[in-house]
Amino acid sequence: MQQIHAKTIITKTKNSFWFGADYNMNIYRGCPHGCIYCDSRSECYGIDEFDTVRSKENAVVKIEAELRKKRRKGVIATGAMSDPYNPFEKTYELTKQALESVDRYGFGIAIATKSDLVVRDAERLSHIQSHSPVIVKLTITTADDALSRIVEPHAPLSSARFRAIRELSGRGIHCGILMMPVLPFIEDTEENVIAIVHKAKEHGAKFIYADFSVTLRANQRVHFLRMLDENFPGLKKQYIKTFRNEYICPSPNQIALWKVFKRECESAGILYRMQDIIRDYRKAEVSENSAEQTSFLDLLG
């Protein structure tokens, strides 16, 4: 696997809306999962040969040094641009070693992945969760393994990801589902939404965050439309007719789907609003801070 130079690996987030993360960390660049819809292929990110995985040079050493220097603790997000559990991680263990540093320096972690390999690090995640917030988000856009093999051809099947949720939640780790993107005319059916929510409940997911649309822009759009031609004959013309050159391409059924999704989540006791998800997985931290503040006020008393 090739290595690329990076001045820094852990960066401050512009805001903490996205799952309450304070920092971003991308150890790898590129991804071999081959998802037909991946936004990281977009020209604006400047990742050439996106299907080729490269690691950041001296990643583990740099992460250790950067965490040691940070005065403000917080939650570090990983997986926004490239999956931290791509197949190379099984051999190189860069994410595993990064989690050891995250644990050692008292930070929290927010992981986004399509791989059940995340279960390998369950013990480490449990230890991090003993002192800081932890959240694991597994992307699942279809409950149908046959369809997941088409739209995410080299990623573990949806069923494997559901099993990963069961294993992690069984260990008390806060985990759930990113149900996004839900591809218009392919995955945007009530049956698919209901199936995902029911399986999420069955496997112990605490939340599902959904988006009934797909984004399409330069590079990514070309790749996606080509994949539609190969796998869903005739659908490319429907996309072009419906969405033209729009960046955000919402399902024509999104309003009805949202109602179904909301109803099913509330019935299953699954969180689906971002603010509620953040509050839930960071509640121990909030309680601890509140207790510290109360003790301080008592001293002033």
XYZ file of C-alpha atoms in Angstrom:
301
model
C 0.000 0.000 0.000
C 1.324 3.422 -0.965
C 1.862 6.175 1.572
C 1.172 9.876 1.067
C 2.473 12.883 2.955
C 0.190 14.783 5.324
C 1.185 17.696 7.539
C -1.536 16.876 10.018
C -4.093 14.091 10.452
C -6.389 15.347 13.207
C -8.176 18.606 12.397
C -10.731 20.719 14.254
C -14.278 20.513 12.912
C -15.925 23.732 11.733
C -18.979 22.884 13.822
C -20.166 19.937 15.881
C -23.522 19.406 14.162
C -22.457 16.121 12.561
C -22.829 13.682 15.458
C -21.263 16.113 17.902
C -17.694 15.552 16.713
C -15.003 18.022 17.765
C -12.207 16.733 15.498
C -11.813 14.836 12.212
C -9.286 12.083 11.556
C -8.673 10.394 8.188
C -5.873 7.828 8.260
C -6.504 6.421 4.794
C -7.116 8.120 1.461
C -9.254 6.315 -1.080
C -11.522 3.299 -0.620
C -11.921 -0.090 -2.351
C -15.580 -0.697 -1.444
C -16.673 0.489 -4.894
C -19.993 2.003 -3.760
C -21.640 3.382 -6.881
C -22.873 6.511 -5.069
C -19.775 7.556 -3.083
C -19.584 11.343 -2.716
C -15.856 11.161 -1.930
C -15.246 10.608 -5.652
C -16.314 14.204 -6.231
C -13.794 16.429 -7.986
C -13.782 18.957 -5.137
C -11.944 16.516 -2.846
C -9.080 16.041 -5.298
C -8.601 12.311 -4.684
C -7.116 10.738 -7.814
C -7.725 7.031 -8.414
C -10.175 6.879 -5.529
C -10.414 3.069 -5.642
C -6.732 2.837 -4.686
C -6.145 2.974 -0.934
C -3.205 4.931 0.423
C -2.272 5.582 4.033
C -1.017 8.790 5.562
C 2.751 8.653 6.093
C 3.765 7.868 9.703
C 0.085 8.044 10.632
C 0.307 6.339 14.018
C 3.277 8.442 15.162
C 1.633 11.680 14.003
C -1.685 10.872 15.665
C 0.100 10.109 18.944
C 1.994 13.407 18.781
C -1.051 15.468 17.820
C -3.223 14.060 20.604
C -0.484 14.594 23.158
C -0.352 18.292 22.288
C -4.111 18.982 22.330
C -5.253 20.794 25.454
C -8.971 20.353 24.752
C -10.428 16.847 24.864
C -13.309 15.925 22.605
C -14.797 13.402 20.198
C -12.734 12.490 17.134
C -14.691 11.479 14.028
C -13.253 9.083 11.471
C -14.702 7.665 8.268
C -16.063 10.804 6.637
C -13.860 10.592 3.537
C -12.420 7.061 3.523
C -13.512 3.979 5.441
C -11.210 3.421 8.455
C -11.967 -0.313 8.200
C -11.116 -0.932 4.565
C -9.641 -4.423 3.880
C -6.057 -3.157 4.322
C -6.831 -2.306 7.947
C -6.938 -6.024 8.768
C -3.220 -6.255 7.970
C -1.852 -2.800 8.796
C -4.019 -2.049 11.867
C -3.577 1.722 11.587
C -7.075 2.438 12.887
C -6.570 -0.041 15.712
C -3.366 1.704 16.777
C -5.007 5.121 16.452
C -7.768 3.982 18.824
C -5.107 3.006 21.345
C -3.844 6.606 21.281
C -7.388 7.975 21.461
C -7.923 5.852 24.562
C -4.575 6.726 26.141
C -5.104 10.485 25.870
C -8.724 10.494 26.997
C -10.570 11.382 23.792
C -13.879 10.035 22.485
C -14.456 8.486 19.056
C -17.176 8.595 16.388
C -16.696 5.921 13.710
C -18.464 5.688 10.353
C -17.894 2.469 8.406
C -19.417 -0.132 6.109
C -17.269 -2.921 7.513
C -17.919 -5.525 10.184
C -14.165 -5.441 10.892
C -14.987 -2.738 13.443
C -16.051 -5.561 15.784
C -12.370 -6.508 16.131
C -11.855 -3.332 18.182
C -14.883 -3.793 20.430
C -12.805 -4.209 23.592
C -10.877 -1.004 22.904
C -14.103 0.873 22.133
C -15.586 -0.349 25.410
C -12.580 0.994 27.282
C -12.800 4.368 25.536
C -16.504 4.496 26.356
C -15.633 4.054 30.043
C -14.173 7.573 30.060
C -15.383 9.353 26.890
C -18.244 9.289 24.370
C -18.236 6.554 21.702
C -20.561 6.160 18.746
C -20.315 3.673 15.865
C -22.330 4.336 12.708
C -22.662 1.530 10.176
C -23.969 2.600 6.779
C -26.877 0.433 5.633
C -28.970 1.658 2.708
C -30.820 -1.545 1.853
C -32.000 -4.560 3.815
C -31.549 -6.734 0.714
C -28.121 -8.400 0.451
C -28.497 -8.930 -3.291
C -29.067 -5.210 -3.826
C -26.267 -4.228 -1.430
C -23.883 -6.350 -3.495
C -24.789 -4.223 -6.546
C -24.672 -0.735 -5.024
C -21.767 -1.476 -2.631
C -20.029 -4.288 -4.551
C -16.879 -4.772 -2.455
C -18.187 -3.877 0.986
C -19.450 -6.468 3.485
C -23.102 -7.334 2.887
C -25.845 -5.522 4.774
C -26.500 -8.662 6.830
C -22.868 -8.661 8.023
C -23.241 -5.046 9.114
C -26.429 -5.841 11.016
C -24.551 -8.646 12.802
C -21.784 -6.187 13.666
C -24.392 -3.931 15.274
C -25.664 -6.875 17.304
C -22.155 -7.725 18.531
C -21.261 -4.147 19.401
C -24.558 -3.347 21.089
C -24.282 -6.633 22.994
C -21.048 -5.272 24.486
C -22.793 -2.057 25.474
C -21.227 0.049 22.727
C -23.404 2.866 21.408
C -24.075 2.031 17.764
C -26.639 2.493 15.038
C -27.214 3.064 11.338
C -26.531 5.693 8.700
C -29.354 5.057 6.244
C -27.938 7.286 3.561
C -27.958 7.770 0.707
C -31.288 6.114 -0.027
C -31.064 5.915 -3.823
C -34.092 7.240 -5.724
C -35.889 4.619 -7.850
C -33.700 1.872 -6.344
C -33.982 1.843 -2.542
C -36.699 4.413 -1.846
C -39.563 2.066 -1.039
C -41.617 1.782 2.119
C -40.749 -1.915 2.248
C -37.019 -1.184 2.373
C -37.380 1.520 5.025
C -39.566 -0.657 7.234
C -37.237 -3.644 6.831
C -34.186 -1.619 7.873
C -35.934 -0.190 10.941
C -37.189 -3.625 12.013
C -33.772 -5.232 11.549
C -32.175 -2.328 13.409
C -34.467 -2.974 16.365
C -33.825 -6.720 16.184
C -30.042 -6.225 16.221
C -29.935 -3.660 19.028
C -29.322 -0.398 17.129
C -29.935 2.720 19.206
C -30.439 5.096 16.289
C -30.912 5.490 12.547
C -30.011 8.714 10.781
C -31.611 8.848 7.339
C -31.451 10.909 4.163
C -33.809 10.045 1.343
C -31.642 11.490 -1.404
C -28.275 11.180 -3.125
C -25.760 13.897 -3.964
C -24.274 14.061 -7.459
C -21.496 16.366 -8.615
C -18.449 16.361 -10.916
C -16.653 12.989 -11.219
C -19.085 11.307 -8.852
C -22.003 11.981 -11.221
C -20.166 10.486 -14.202
C -19.257 7.352 -12.264
C -22.744 6.944 -10.790
C -24.539 7.288 -14.121
C -22.139 4.810 -15.706
C -22.877 2.310 -12.918
C -26.607 2.819 -13.435
C -26.185 1.914 -17.093
C -24.328 -1.252 -16.165
C -26.609 -2.423 -13.366
C -30.018 -0.792 -13.868
C -30.695 -0.454 -17.613
C -32.870 2.572 -18.425
C -32.482 4.221 -15.030
C -29.803 6.659 -16.189
C -32.324 8.389 -18.471
C -34.808 8.629 -15.597
C -32.188 10.261 -13.352
C -31.205 12.780 -16.034
C -34.840 13.606 -16.766
C -35.784 13.942 -13.091
C -32.728 15.653 -11.616
C -30.887 17.200 -14.595
C -27.651 18.617 -13.124
C -28.874 19.164 -9.578
C -26.430 18.512 -6.744
C -29.011 17.132 -4.305
C -31.280 14.517 -5.865
C -34.138 13.712 -3.472
C -36.454 10.745 -3.804
C -39.838 11.765 -5.233
C -41.230 9.695 -2.344
C -39.245 11.436 0.392
C -42.189 13.021 2.219
C -44.119 9.763 2.395
C -40.962 7.822 3.280
C -40.110 10.211 6.091
C -43.548 9.723 7.634
C -43.149 5.949 7.484
C -39.611 6.160 8.830
C -40.606 8.426 11.723
C -43.559 6.202 12.630
C -41.513 3.000 12.564
C -38.615 4.470 14.557
C -40.905 5.841 17.253
C -42.712 2.515 17.456
C -39.382 0.665 17.780
C -37.917 3.135 20.292
C -35.102 4.091 17.913
C -33.721 7.630 17.844
C -33.650 9.415 14.482
C -33.149 13.146 15.165
C -29.534 14.305 15.177
C -29.848 16.314 18.391
C -31.356 13.343 20.214
C -28.647 10.971 18.964
C -25.895 13.337 20.101
C -27.520 13.921 23.458
C -27.928 10.181 24.018
C -24.382 9.033 23.308
C -22.801 12.018 25.085
C -25.161 11.939 28.077
C -22.597 10.410 30.468
C -20.205 13.241 29.608
C -22.960 15.812 30.169
C -23.911 14.202 33.492
C -20.281 14.175 34.618
C -19.823 17.836 33.695
C -23.049 18.719 35.492
C -21.885 16.846 38.598
C -18.546 18.661 38.537
C -20.305 22.004 38.199
C -22.632 21.162 41.095
C -19.664 20.204 43.310
C -17.931 23.469 42.443
C -21.048 25.478 43.305
C -21.371 23.600 46.591
C -17.813 24.628 47.472
C -18.656 28.241 46.738
C -21.809 27.784 48.790
